[in-house]
mmCIF file of C-alpha atoms in Angstrom:
data_model
loop_
_atom_site.group_PDB
_atom_site.id
_atom_site.type_symbol
_atom_site.label_atom_id
_atom_site.label_comp_id
_atom_site.label_asym_id
_atom_site.label_seq_id
_atom_site.Cartn_x
_atom_site.Cartn_y
_atom_site.Cartn_z
ATOM 1 C CA MET A 8 44.313 140.655 -22.140
ATOM 2 C CA ASP A 9 41.946 137.893 -21.908
ATOM 3 C CA VAL A 10 44.623 135.439 -21.418
ATOM 4 C CA VAL A 11 45.553 136.588 -17.925
ATOM 5 C CA ASN A 12 42.258 136.112 -16.134
ATOM 6 C CA GLU A 13 41.454 132.579 -18.452
ATOM 7 C CA TYR A 14 45.177 131.613 -16.899
ATOM 8 C CA VAL A 15 44.372 132.775 -13.545
ATOM 9 C CA GLN A 16 41.166 130.823 -13.782
ATOM 10 C CA LYS A 17 42.969 127.588 -15.073
ATOM 11 C CA SER A 18 45.828 127.757 -12.837
ATOM 12 C CA PRO A 19 46.597 124.229 -11.367
ATOM 13 C CA ALA A 20 48.040 125.747 -8.148
ATOM 14 C CA ILE A 21 45.409 125.683 -6.144
ATOM 15 C CA GLN A 22 42.369 123.762 -7.296
ATOM 16 C CA MET A 23 39.491 124.916 -5.751
ATOM 17 C CA ASP A 24 36.408 126.772 -5.442
ATOM 18 C CA PHE A 25 36.069 129.831 -3.684
ATOM 19 C CA SER A 26 32.790 130.139 -3.657
ATOM 20 C CA GLN A 27 32.624 127.175 -1.524
ATOM 21 C CA SER A 28 35.746 126.863 0.420
ATOM 22 C CA PRO A 29 38.688 129.375 1.671
ATOM 23 C CA TYR A 30 41.694 128.439 1.235
ATOM 24 C CA ILE A 31 43.224 129.852 4.185
ATOM 25 C CA ALA A 32 41.473 130.400 7.161
ATOM 26 C CA ILE A 33 42.840 132.615 10.021
ATOM 27 C CA TRP A 34 41.919 132.108 13.707
ATOM 28 C CA GLU A 35 42.377 135.437 16.016
ATOM 29 C CA VAL A 36 42.334 132.688 19.176
ATOM 30 C CA THR A 37 43.307 135.864 21.364
ATOM 31 C CA ARG A 38 43.976 139.209 21.644
ATOM 32 C CA ALA A 39 45.716 139.244 24.703
ATOM 33 C CA CYS A 40 49.434 140.241 23.588
ATOM 34 C CA GLN A 41 52.368 141.674 25.835
ATOM 35 C CA LEU A 42 53.476 144.051 22.814
ATOM 36 C CA HIS A 43 52.054 147.720 21.693
ATOM 37 C CA CYS A 44 52.720 147.331 18.107
ATOM 38 C CA LEU A 45 52.444 150.584 16.075
ATOM 39 C CA HIS A 46 50.042 149.156 13.415
ATOM 40 C CA CYS A 47 48.303 146.750 15.158
ATOM 41 C CA ARG A 48 44.944 145.633 13.609
ATOM 42 C CA ALA A 49 43.425 143.771 16.594
ATOM 43 C CA GLN A 50 44.310 146.843 18.848
ATOM 44 C CA ALA A 51 45.715 143.981 21.273
ATOM 45 C CA GLN A 52 45.370 144.191 24.669
ATOM 46 C CA ARG A 53 47.335 142.572 27.914
ATOM 47 C CA GLN A 54 44.030 140.496 29.530
ATOM 48 C CA ARG A 55 42.499 137.866 27.510
ATOM 49 C CA ASP A 56 38.961 138.557 26.576
ATOM 50 C CA PRO A 57 36.667 136.028 28.668
ATOM 51 C CA ARG A 58 34.063 136.242 25.864
ATOM 52 C CA GLU A 59 36.746 134.508 23.953
ATOM 53 C CA LEU A 60 36.051 131.444 21.879
ATOM 54 C CA SER A 61 36.480 128.314 24.589
ATOM 55 C CA THR A 62 38.159 125.282 24.214
ATOM 56 C CA ALA A 63 34.993 123.333 23.527
ATOM 57 C CA GLU A 64 33.818 125.829 20.789
ATOM 58 C CA GLY A 65 37.780 126.396 18.979
ATOM 59 C CA LEU A 66 37.900 122.316 18.235
ATOM 60 C CA GLU A 67 34.005 122.697 17.138
ATOM 61 C CA LEU A 68 35.700 125.648 14.544
ATOM 62 C CA ILE A 69 38.462 123.648 13.626
ATOM 63 C CA ASP A 70 36.066 120.320 12.559
ATOM 64 C CA GLN A 71 33.633 123.451 10.278
ATOM 65 C CA ILE A 72 37.274 124.657 8.800
ATOM 66 C CA ALA A 73 38.409 121.249 7.644
ATOM 67 C CA GLU A 74 34.599 119.713 6.524
ATOM 68 C CA MET A 75 34.546 123.368 4.193
ATOM 69 C CA GLY A 76 38.149 121.579 2.492
ATOM 70 C CA THR A 77 39.929 124.128 3.402
ATOM 71 C CA SER A 78 43.879 123.485 3.217
ATOM 72 C CA PHE A 79 45.917 126.199 5.556
ATOM 73 C CA ILE A 80 44.839 127.236 9.303
ATOM 74 C CA VAL A 81 46.923 130.076 10.649
ATOM 75 C CA PHE A 82 46.273 130.395 14.184
ATOM 76 C CA THR A 83 47.432 134.344 15.475
ATOM 77 C CA GLY A 84 46.019 136.742 17.743
ATOM 78 C CA GLY A 85 46.813 138.989 19.680
ATOM 79 C CA ASP A 86 50.006 136.688 20.604
ATOM 80 C CA PRO A 87 48.346 133.121 20.567
ATOM 81 C CA LEU A 88 51.013 131.784 22.762
ATOM 82 C CA GLU A 89 48.918 133.613 25.385
ATOM 83 C CA ARG A 90 46.125 130.444 25.152
ATOM 84 C CA GLU A 91 47.085 127.615 26.913
ATOM 85 C CA ASP A 92 45.136 124.864 24.682
ATOM 86 C CA LEU A 93 46.881 126.107 21.703
ATOM 87 C CA PHE A 94 48.487 123.251 21.059
ATOM 88 C CA THR A 95 45.831 121.353 21.582
ATOM 89 C CA PHE A 96 44.191 123.172 18.591
ATOM 90 C CA ILE A 97 47.514 122.674 16.526
ATOM 91 C CA SER A 98 47.496 118.737 17.359
ATOM 92 C CA TYR A 99 43.573 118.667 15.956
ATOM 93 C CA ALA A 100 44.285 120.476 13.308
ATOM 94 C CA ARG A 101 46.420 118.290 11.747
ATOM 95 C CA SER A 102 45.031 115.224 12.968
ATOM 96 C CA LEU A 103 41.998 116.541 10.561
ATOM 97 C CA GLY A 104 44.710 117.252 8.139
ATOM 98 C CA LEU A 105 45.247 120.511 8.248
ATOM 99 C CA HIS A 106 47.832 121.934 7.847
ATOM 100 C CA VAL A 107 48.967 124.323 10.305
ATOM 101 C CA GLY A 108 50.963 127.978 11.092
ATOM 102 C CA ILE A 109 51.136 130.151 14.184
ATOM 103 C CA SER A 110 52.092 133.964 14.243
ATOM 104 C CA PRO A 111 53.068 134.347 17.876
ATOM 105 C CA SER A 112 54.693 137.704 19.008
ATOM 106 C CA ALA A 113 58.380 137.747 20.006
ATOM 107 C CA THR A 114 57.839 137.722 23.918
ATOM 108 C CA PRO A 115 59.665 135.560 26.414
ATOM 109 C CA LYS A 116 56.881 133.129 25.879
ATOM 110 C CA VAL A 117 58.626 132.052 23.049
ATOM 111 C CA THR A 118 60.915 129.235 24.754
ATOM 112 C CA LYS A 119 62.992 126.258 23.630
ATOM 113 C CA GLU A 120 60.546 124.045 25.254
ATOM 114 C CA ALA A 121 57.378 125.858 23.162
ATOM 115 C CA ILE A 122 59.518 125.407 20.203
ATOM 116 C CA VAL A 123 59.882 122.216 19.969
ATOM 117 C CA ARG A 124 56.550 121.447 22.015
ATOM 118 C CA ALA A 125 54.838 122.610 18.692
ATOM 119 C CA LYS A 126 57.116 120.650 16.494
ATOM 120 C CA GLU A 127 56.247 117.711 18.439
ATOM 121 C CA VAL A 128 52.367 118.179 17.678
ATOM 122 C CA GLY A 129 52.908 118.772 13.983
ATOM 123 C CA LEU A 130 53.005 122.354 13.280
ATOM 124 C CA SER A 131 53.896 123.145 9.692
ATOM 125 C CA ARG A 132 55.394 126.636 10.036
ATOM 126 C CA TRP A 133 56.248 129.230 12.490
ATOM 127 C CA ALA A 134 55.601 133.118 11.252
ATOM 128 C CA PHE A 135 57.305 135.842 13.204
ATOM 129 C CA SER A 136 57.122 139.359 12.109
ATOM 130 C CA LEU A 137 60.075 140.894 11.149
ATOM 131 C CA ASP A 138 59.783 144.942 10.472
ATOM 132 C CA GLY A 139 63.569 145.793 10.323
ATOM 133 C CA SER A 140 66.629 144.681 10.336
ATOM 134 C CA THR A 141 67.860 146.470 13.286
ATOM 135 C CA ALA A 142 66.523 146.689 16.799
ATOM 136 C CA GLN A 143 65.830 150.541 16.533
ATOM 137 C CA ILE A 144 63.963 149.839 13.557
ATOM 138 C CA HIS A 145 62.018 146.636 14.294
ATOM 139 C CA ASP A 146 61.452 147.614 18.199
ATOM 140 C CA GLN A 147 59.879 151.343 17.158
ATOM 141 C CA PHE A 148 57.625 149.206 14.665
ATOM 142 C CA ARG A 149 56.759 146.717 17.620
ATOM 143 C CA GLY A 150 56.285 149.509 20.428
ATOM 144 C CA THR A 151 58.413 147.511 22.798
ATOM 145 C CA LYS A 152 61.933 147.555 23.409
ATOM 146 C CA GLY A 153 63.806 143.687 23.237
ATOM 147 C CA SER A 154 61.570 142.609 20.727
ATOM 148 C CA PHE A 155 64.247 142.285 17.755
ATOM 149 C CA ASP A 156 66.146 140.257 20.463
ATOM 150 C CA LEU A 157 63.990 138.008 21.241
ATOM 151 C CA THR A 158 62.843 137.450 17.510
ATOM 152 C CA ILE A 159 66.622 136.460 16.450
ATOM 153 C CA ASN A 160 66.661 134.237 19.709
ATOM 154 C CA ALA A 161 63.821 132.448 18.371
ATOM 155 C CA LEU A 162 64.843 132.345 14.880
ATOM 156 C CA ASN A 163 68.102 130.886 15.635
ATOM 157 C CA ILE A 164 66.216 127.760 18.068
ATOM 158 C CA LEU A 165 63.794 127.365 15.209
ATOM 159 C CA PHE A 166 66.471 126.693 12.517
ATOM 160 C CA GLU A 167 68.238 124.439 14.766
ATOM 161 C CA GLU A 168 65.010 122.292 15.444
ATOM 162 C CA GLY A 169 64.251 122.482 11.477
ATOM 163 C CA ILE A 170 60.978 124.195 11.523
ATOM 164 C CA ALA A 171 59.422 125.424 8.598
ATOM 165 C CA ILE A 172 60.001 129.518 8.984
ATOM 166 C CA GLN A 173 57.436 132.557 7.556
ATOM 167 C CA LEU A 174 58.696 136.137 8.287
ATOM 168 C CA ASN A 175 55.888 138.444 7.932
ATOM 169 C CA SER A 176 57.138 142.546 7.064
ATOM 170 C CA THR A 177 54.810 145.060 7.523
ATOM 171 C CA LEU A 178 55.493 147.619 4.725
ATOM 172 C CA SER A 179 55.505 151.123 6.065
ATOM 173 C CA VAL A 180 57.399 154.203 6.003
ATOM 174 C CA TYR A 181 59.583 153.280 8.619
ATOM 175 C CA ASN A 182 61.025 150.582 7.266
ATOM 176 C CA PHE A 183 60.801 151.507 3.347
ATOM 177 C CA HIS A 184 64.249 151.915 2.900
ATOM 178 C CA ASP A 185 65.821 148.441 5.107
ATOM 179 C CA LEU A 186 63.355 145.637 3.152
ATOM 180 C CA SER A 187 66.996 144.667 1.129
ATOM 181 C CA ASN A 188 68.598 143.949 4.741
ATOM 182 C CA ILE A 189 65.285 141.768 5.743
ATOM 183 C CA ALA A 190 64.921 139.916 2.979
ATOM 184 C CA ASP A 191 68.665 139.385 3.447
ATOM 185 C CA LEU A 192 68.268 138.151 7.246
ATOM 186 C CA ALA A 193 65.212 135.954 6.435
ATOM 187 C CA GLU A 194 67.634 134.294 3.580
ATOM 188 C CA SER A 195 70.234 133.623 6.263
ATOM 189 C CA PHE A 196 67.490 132.095 9.004
ATOM 190 C CA GLY A 197 66.640 129.850 5.863
ATOM 191 C CA ALA A 198 62.735 131.289 5.469
ATOM 192 C CA VAL A 199 60.470 129.259 3.324
ATOM 193 C CA LEU A 200 58.355 132.096 2.752
ATOM 194 C CA TRP A 201 58.634 135.772 2.854
ATOM 195 C CA SER A 202 55.566 137.452 3.299
ATOM 196 C CA VAL A 203 55.052 141.198 2.748
ATOM 197 C CA PHE A 204 51.662 143.011 4.227
ATOM 198 C CA SER A 205 50.933 146.507 2.916
ATOM 199 C CA LEU A 206 49.657 148.308 5.601
ATOM 200 C CA ILE A 207 46.202 149.203 5.971
ATOM 201 C CA PRO A 208 45.303 152.586 8.275
ATOM 202 C CA THR A 209 42.804 150.163 10.558
ATOM 203 C CA GLY A 210 43.010 149.518 14.192
ATOM 204 C CA ARG A 211 46.416 151.202 15.433
ATOM 205 C CA ALA A 212 47.903 151.873 12.084
ATOM 206 C CA ARG A 213 47.772 155.466 10.682
ATOM 207 C CA ALA A 214 47.325 156.472 7.182
ATOM 208 C CA GLN A 215 50.133 158.424 7.340
ATOM 209 C CA ASP A 216 52.142 155.432 8.015
ATOM 210 C CA MET A 217 51.800 154.490 4.902
ATOM 211 C CA ILE A 218 54.267 154.226 1.982
ATOM 212 C CA SER A 219 52.746 156.465 -1.010
ATOM 213 C CA ALA A 220 51.431 154.846 -4.192
ATOM 214 C CA GLN A 221 54.813 155.894 -6.061
ATOM 215 C CA GLU A 222 56.993 153.782 -3.633
ATOM 216 C CA HIS A 223 54.579 151.239 -3.413
ATOM 217 C CA GLU A 224 54.472 150.318 -6.997
ATOM 218 C CA GLN A 225 58.408 150.460 -6.956
ATOM 219 C CA VAL A 226 57.901 147.496 -3.978
ATOM 220 C CA MET A 227 55.928 145.386 -6.171
ATOM 221 C CA GLU A 228 58.522 145.651 -8.987
ATOM 222 C CA TRP A 229 61.597 145.049 -6.648
ATOM 223 C CA LEU A 230 59.967 142.101 -5.124
ATOM 224 C CA TYR A 231 59.714 140.763 -8.405
ATOM 225 C CA GLN A 232 62.854 140.899 -9.007
ATOM 226 C CA GLN A 233 63.790 139.638 -5.636
ATOM 227 C CA SER A 234 61.607 136.451 -6.171
ATOM 228 C CA LEU A 235 63.519 135.627 -9.024
ATOM 229 C CA ARG A 236 67.030 135.468 -7.346
ATOM 230 C CA ARG A 237 66.224 134.828 -3.676
ATOM 231 C CA PRO A 238 65.759 130.528 -2.317
ATOM 232 C CA PHE A 239 62.623 131.824 -0.502
ATOM 233 C CA LEU A 240 58.958 132.076 -1.804
ATOM 234 C CA ILE A 241 57.506 135.695 -1.718
ATOM 235 C CA LYS A 242 54.256 136.611 -1.282
ATOM 236 C CA THR A 243 52.047 139.963 -0.209
ATOM 237 C CA THR A 244 49.338 140.447 2.137
ATOM 238 C CA GLU A 245 47.125 143.715 0.796
ATOM 239 C CA SER A 246 48.988 144.011 -2.123
ATOM 240 C CA PRO A 247 47.665 142.241 -4.642
ATOM 241 C CA GLU A 248 49.384 144.335 -7.429
ATOM 242 C CA TYR A 249 51.970 142.063 -7.166
ATOM 243 C CA ARG A 250 50.680 139.554 -9.133
ATOM 244 C CA ARG A 251 49.906 142.156 -12.231
ATOM 245 C CA VAL A 252 53.942 142.815 -12.062
ATOM 246 C CA ALA A 253 54.430 139.515 -11.919
ATOM 247 C CA LEU A 254 51.838 138.464 -14.571
ATOM 248 C CA LEU A 255 53.538 141.378 -16.864
ATOM 249 C CA HIS A 256 56.774 140.117 -16.652
ATOM 250 C CA ASP A 257 55.912 136.240 -17.141
ATOM 251 C CA SER A 258 52.203 135.032 -16.239
ATOM 252 C CA ALA A 259 53.893 131.283 -15.659
ATOM 253 C CA SER A 260 54.627 132.976 -12.466
ATOM 254 C CA VAL A 261 51.392 133.617 -11.088
ATOM 255 C CA ARG A 262 49.452 131.718 -9.009
ATOM 256 C CA ARG A 263 45.608 131.879 -8.030
ATOM 257 C CA SER A 264 44.301 134.714 -6.550
ATOM 258 C CA VAL A 265 43.712 134.568 -2.674
ATOM 259 C CA ASN A 266 41.798 137.892 -1.873
ATOM 260 C CA ASP A 267 39.495 139.016 1.093
ATOM 261 C CA GLY A 268 37.089 136.734 1.344
ATOM 262 C CA ASP A 269 37.832 135.464 -1.384
ATOM 263 C CA GLY A 270 39.793 132.166 -0.970
ATOM 264 C CA PHE A 271 40.211 133.742 2.125
ATOM 265 C CA VAL A 272 38.389 134.094 5.686
ATOM 266 C CA PHE A 273 39.142 135.469 9.058
ATOM 267 C CA ILE A 274 37.540 134.577 12.445
ATOM 268 C CA SER A 275 37.713 136.951 15.034
ATOM 269 C CA HIS A 276 38.467 135.871 19.451
ATOM 270 C CA ILE A 277 34.799 136.098 20.210
ATOM 271 C CA GLY A 278 33.433 134.371 16.773
ATOM 272 C CA ASP A 279 32.721 136.655 14.423
ATOM 273 C CA VAL A 280 33.492 136.415 10.569
ATOM 274 C CA PHE A 281 35.327 138.823 8.402
ATOM 275 C CA PRO A 282 36.482 138.559 4.808
ATOM 276 C CA SER A 283 40.063 139.215 6.597
ATOM 277 C CA GLY A 284 41.655 141.046 9.391
ATOM 278 C CA PHE A 285 42.010 144.162 7.505
ATOM 279 C CA LEU A 286 38.714 144.256 6.359
ATOM 280 C CA PRO A 287 35.975 144.891 9.373
ATOM 281 C CA ILE A 288 33.224 144.449 7.833
ATOM 282 C CA LEU A 289 30.950 141.795 10.338
ATOM 283 C CA SER A 290 29.416 138.557 7.913
ATOM 284 C CA GLY A 291 28.101 136.667 11.078
ATOM 285 C CA ASN A 292 29.456 134.744 13.633
ATOM 286 C CA ILE A 293 29.344 130.809 14.200
ATOM 287 C CA ARG A 294 28.222 130.931 17.733
ATOM 288 C CA ASP A 295 25.009 131.576 15.759
ATOM 289 C CA ASP A 296 25.700 130.464 12.198
ATOM 290 C CA LYS A 297 28.010 127.787 10.726
ATOM 291 C CA LEU A 298 31.018 128.917 9.510
ATOM 292 C CA SER A 299 30.430 127.422 5.388
ATOM 293 C CA HIS A 300 26.934 129.068 5.306
ATOM 294 C CA ILE A 301 28.674 132.547 6.441
ATOM 295 C CA TYR A 302 31.837 132.169 3.818
ATOM 296 C CA ARG A 303 28.881 130.867 1.274
ATOM 297 C CA GLU A 304 26.053 133.253 1.355
ATOM 298 C CA SER A 305 26.672 136.118 3.673
ATOM 299 C CA GLU A 306 26.133 139.016 1.700
ATOM 300 C CA VAL A 307 29.359 140.547 1.718
ATOM 301 C CA PHE A 308 31.514 137.513 1.142
ATOM 302 C CA CYS A 309 29.215 137.329 -2.449
ATOM 303 C CA ALA A 310 29.761 141.076 -3.403
ATOM 304 C CA LEU A 311 33.656 140.376 -2.932
ATOM 305 C CA ARG A 312 34.008 136.940 -4.756
ATOM 306 C CA ASP A 313 32.051 139.161 -7.902
ATOM 307 C CA ARG A 314 34.598 141.237 -9.261
ATOM 308 C CA SER A 315 32.338 142.790 -11.459
ATOM 309 C CA ARG A 316 31.216 144.883 -8.595
ATOM 310 C CA LEU A 317 34.472 146.483 -8.893
ATOM 311 C CA VAL A 318 34.029 150.187 -9.310
ATOM 312 C CA GLY A 319 36.907 152.789 -11.066
ATOM 313 C CA LYS A 320 39.900 151.897 -12.654
ATOM 314 C CA CYS A 321 39.641 148.131 -11.278
ATOM 315 C CA GLY A 322 36.452 147.786 -12.726
ATOM 316 C CA ILE A 323 37.691 148.017 -15.945
ATOM 317 C CA CYS A 324 40.985 146.592 -15.542
ATOM 318 C CA PRO A 325 42.328 143.454 -17.070
ATOM 319 C CA PHE A 326 44.010 142.281 -14.321
ATOM 320 C CA ARG A 327 40.558 142.317 -11.903
ATOM 321 C CA GLU A 328 40.310 138.703 -11.484
ATOM 322 C CA ALA A 329 44.483 137.915 -10.936
ATOM 323 C CA CYS A 330 44.477 141.208 -8.897
ATOM 324 C CA GLY A 331 41.183 142.829 -8.017
ATOM 325 C CA GLY A 332 42.844 145.776 -5.776
ATOM 326 C CA SER A 333 43.180 145.375 -2.125
ATOM 327 C CA ARG A 334 39.725 145.693 -1.126
ATOM 328 C CA ALA A 335 40.360 146.297 2.491
ATOM 329 C CA ARG A 336 42.558 149.616 2.021
ATOM 330 C CA ALA A 337 39.922 150.734 -0.561
ATOM 331 C CA TYR A 338 37.502 150.392 2.536
ATOM 332 C CA ALA A 339 39.568 152.116 4.701
ATOM 333 C CA VAL A 340 40.489 155.684 2.589
ATOM 334 C CA THR A 341 37.032 155.801 0.785
ATOM 335 C CA GLY A 342 34.398 153.642 2.684
ATOM 336 C CA ASN A 343 33.443 151.768 -0.077
ATOM 337 C CA TYR A 344 34.928 148.578 -0.806
ATOM 338 C CA PHE A 345 34.125 148.139 -4.445
ATOM 339 C CA GLU A 346 36.283 151.276 -4.823
ATOM 340 C CA SER A 347 39.898 151.125 -6.879
ATOM 341 C CA ASP A 348 42.932 150.260 -4.685
ATOM 342 C CA PRO A 349 44.564 154.018 -3.761
ATOM 343 C CA LEU A 350 47.861 152.547 -3.834
ATOM 344 C CA CYS A 351 48.072 151.120 -7.455
ATOM 345 C CA LEU A 352 49.114 153.214 -10.152
ATOM 346 C CA TYR A 353 48.690 151.285 -13.065
ATOM 347 C CA THR A 354 46.477 152.569 -15.697
ATOM 348 C CA PRO A 355 44.718 149.619 -17.375
ATOM 349 C CA GLY A 356 47.133 149.084 -21.106
ATOM 350 C CA GLU A 357 50.401 149.540 -19.592
ATOM 351 C CA THR A 358 53.354 147.681 -20.269
ATOM 352 C CA VAL A 359 55.776 146.965 -17.671
ATOM 353 C CA ASP A 360 57.898 150.254 -19.796
ATOM 354 C CA GLY A 361 54.965 152.200 -19.698
ATOM 355 C CA ILE A 362 54.812 152.085 -16.001
ATOM 356 C CA SER A 363 58.007 151.979 -15.140
ATOM 357 C CA ASN A 364 58.909 155.460 -17.776
ATOM 358 C CA ARG A 365 55.793 157.577 -15.807
ATOM 359 C CA HIS A 366 56.552 156.325 -12.580
ATOM 360 C CA ARG A 367 60.745 156.197 -12.381
ATOM 361 C CA PRO A 368 61.152 155.846 -8.505
ATOM 362 C CA GLN A 369 63.424 158.602 -7.539
ATOM 363 C CA THR A 370 64.913 156.024 -4.539
ATOM 364 C CA MET A 371 66.398 152.863 -5.080
ATOM 365 C CA LEU A 372 66.287 150.016 -3.054
ATOM 366 C CA GLY A 373 68.997 147.639 -2.445
#
């Protein structure tokens, strides 16, 4: 299996030194949001926090992100549309050559005027959460009646305006059996990317909302099969096992790994820096230190980029460079971010058929 790790290190998809620069930076511009999602990592609140980074501090942060050679910045929340200077941030990031995405909540703030304005200032991609193919499933998850209808209406406008659409779905016990229908909706709206998030029990999310390890393995295999026939790209967040599944099928199908703190950085609304939004281990604050120094030198980030420190089966797995397991889930469940990913069923040395036979799913996805 040494060829697996060699392939990942030489992957042409992302030619970056992740010890020096994150491929993607996520900035939580605010925690204010009018929804009350069951799984909210941020435990979002109705009102803006007076400690939020100011406009000037935000522009300086964008400067630092661009100087690091980062490719992509995403403005998230809460609901980033709660900030009136969001479009200033988008425009400035684009002027520095960054690709820009936003992930607002489906609220009445998502108007055609807001969508057109985002397009005019150079937004690269608009990400919306779609956690069910029906209002019953989606609205239950989002904690707000009418959220599904607002999402569908906004997607129609984005489609009409020709703005690239990314759909995010958080995998849970509430929508596990609805994934095929969600994928159909993503295709109908011409989505360029479907990002499937694995629920991490942090913030408002609860461990009992997570699917089982067997169901998780089934979903990873199903997603790979979908990637062969759907017109949009599929990626996972906090489910790096998807890369292991893809590699077992076809090594040429896998791009280089981006994991918590390894090609990825998260900045909170008050400037706190974390390896990801789902791994709440504070590593510094941009009001006290430069982002580049925190990312390159902090103990947590350096440790996460050294996969020889992984323990358990993740530590001996031939896919530890390609996958590495979810460090956020390991931390949330065990308290140790070096531990094995509790949702991974793979035993080092198994083949696709071996996993399939040992963990034959009882319920098939569509």
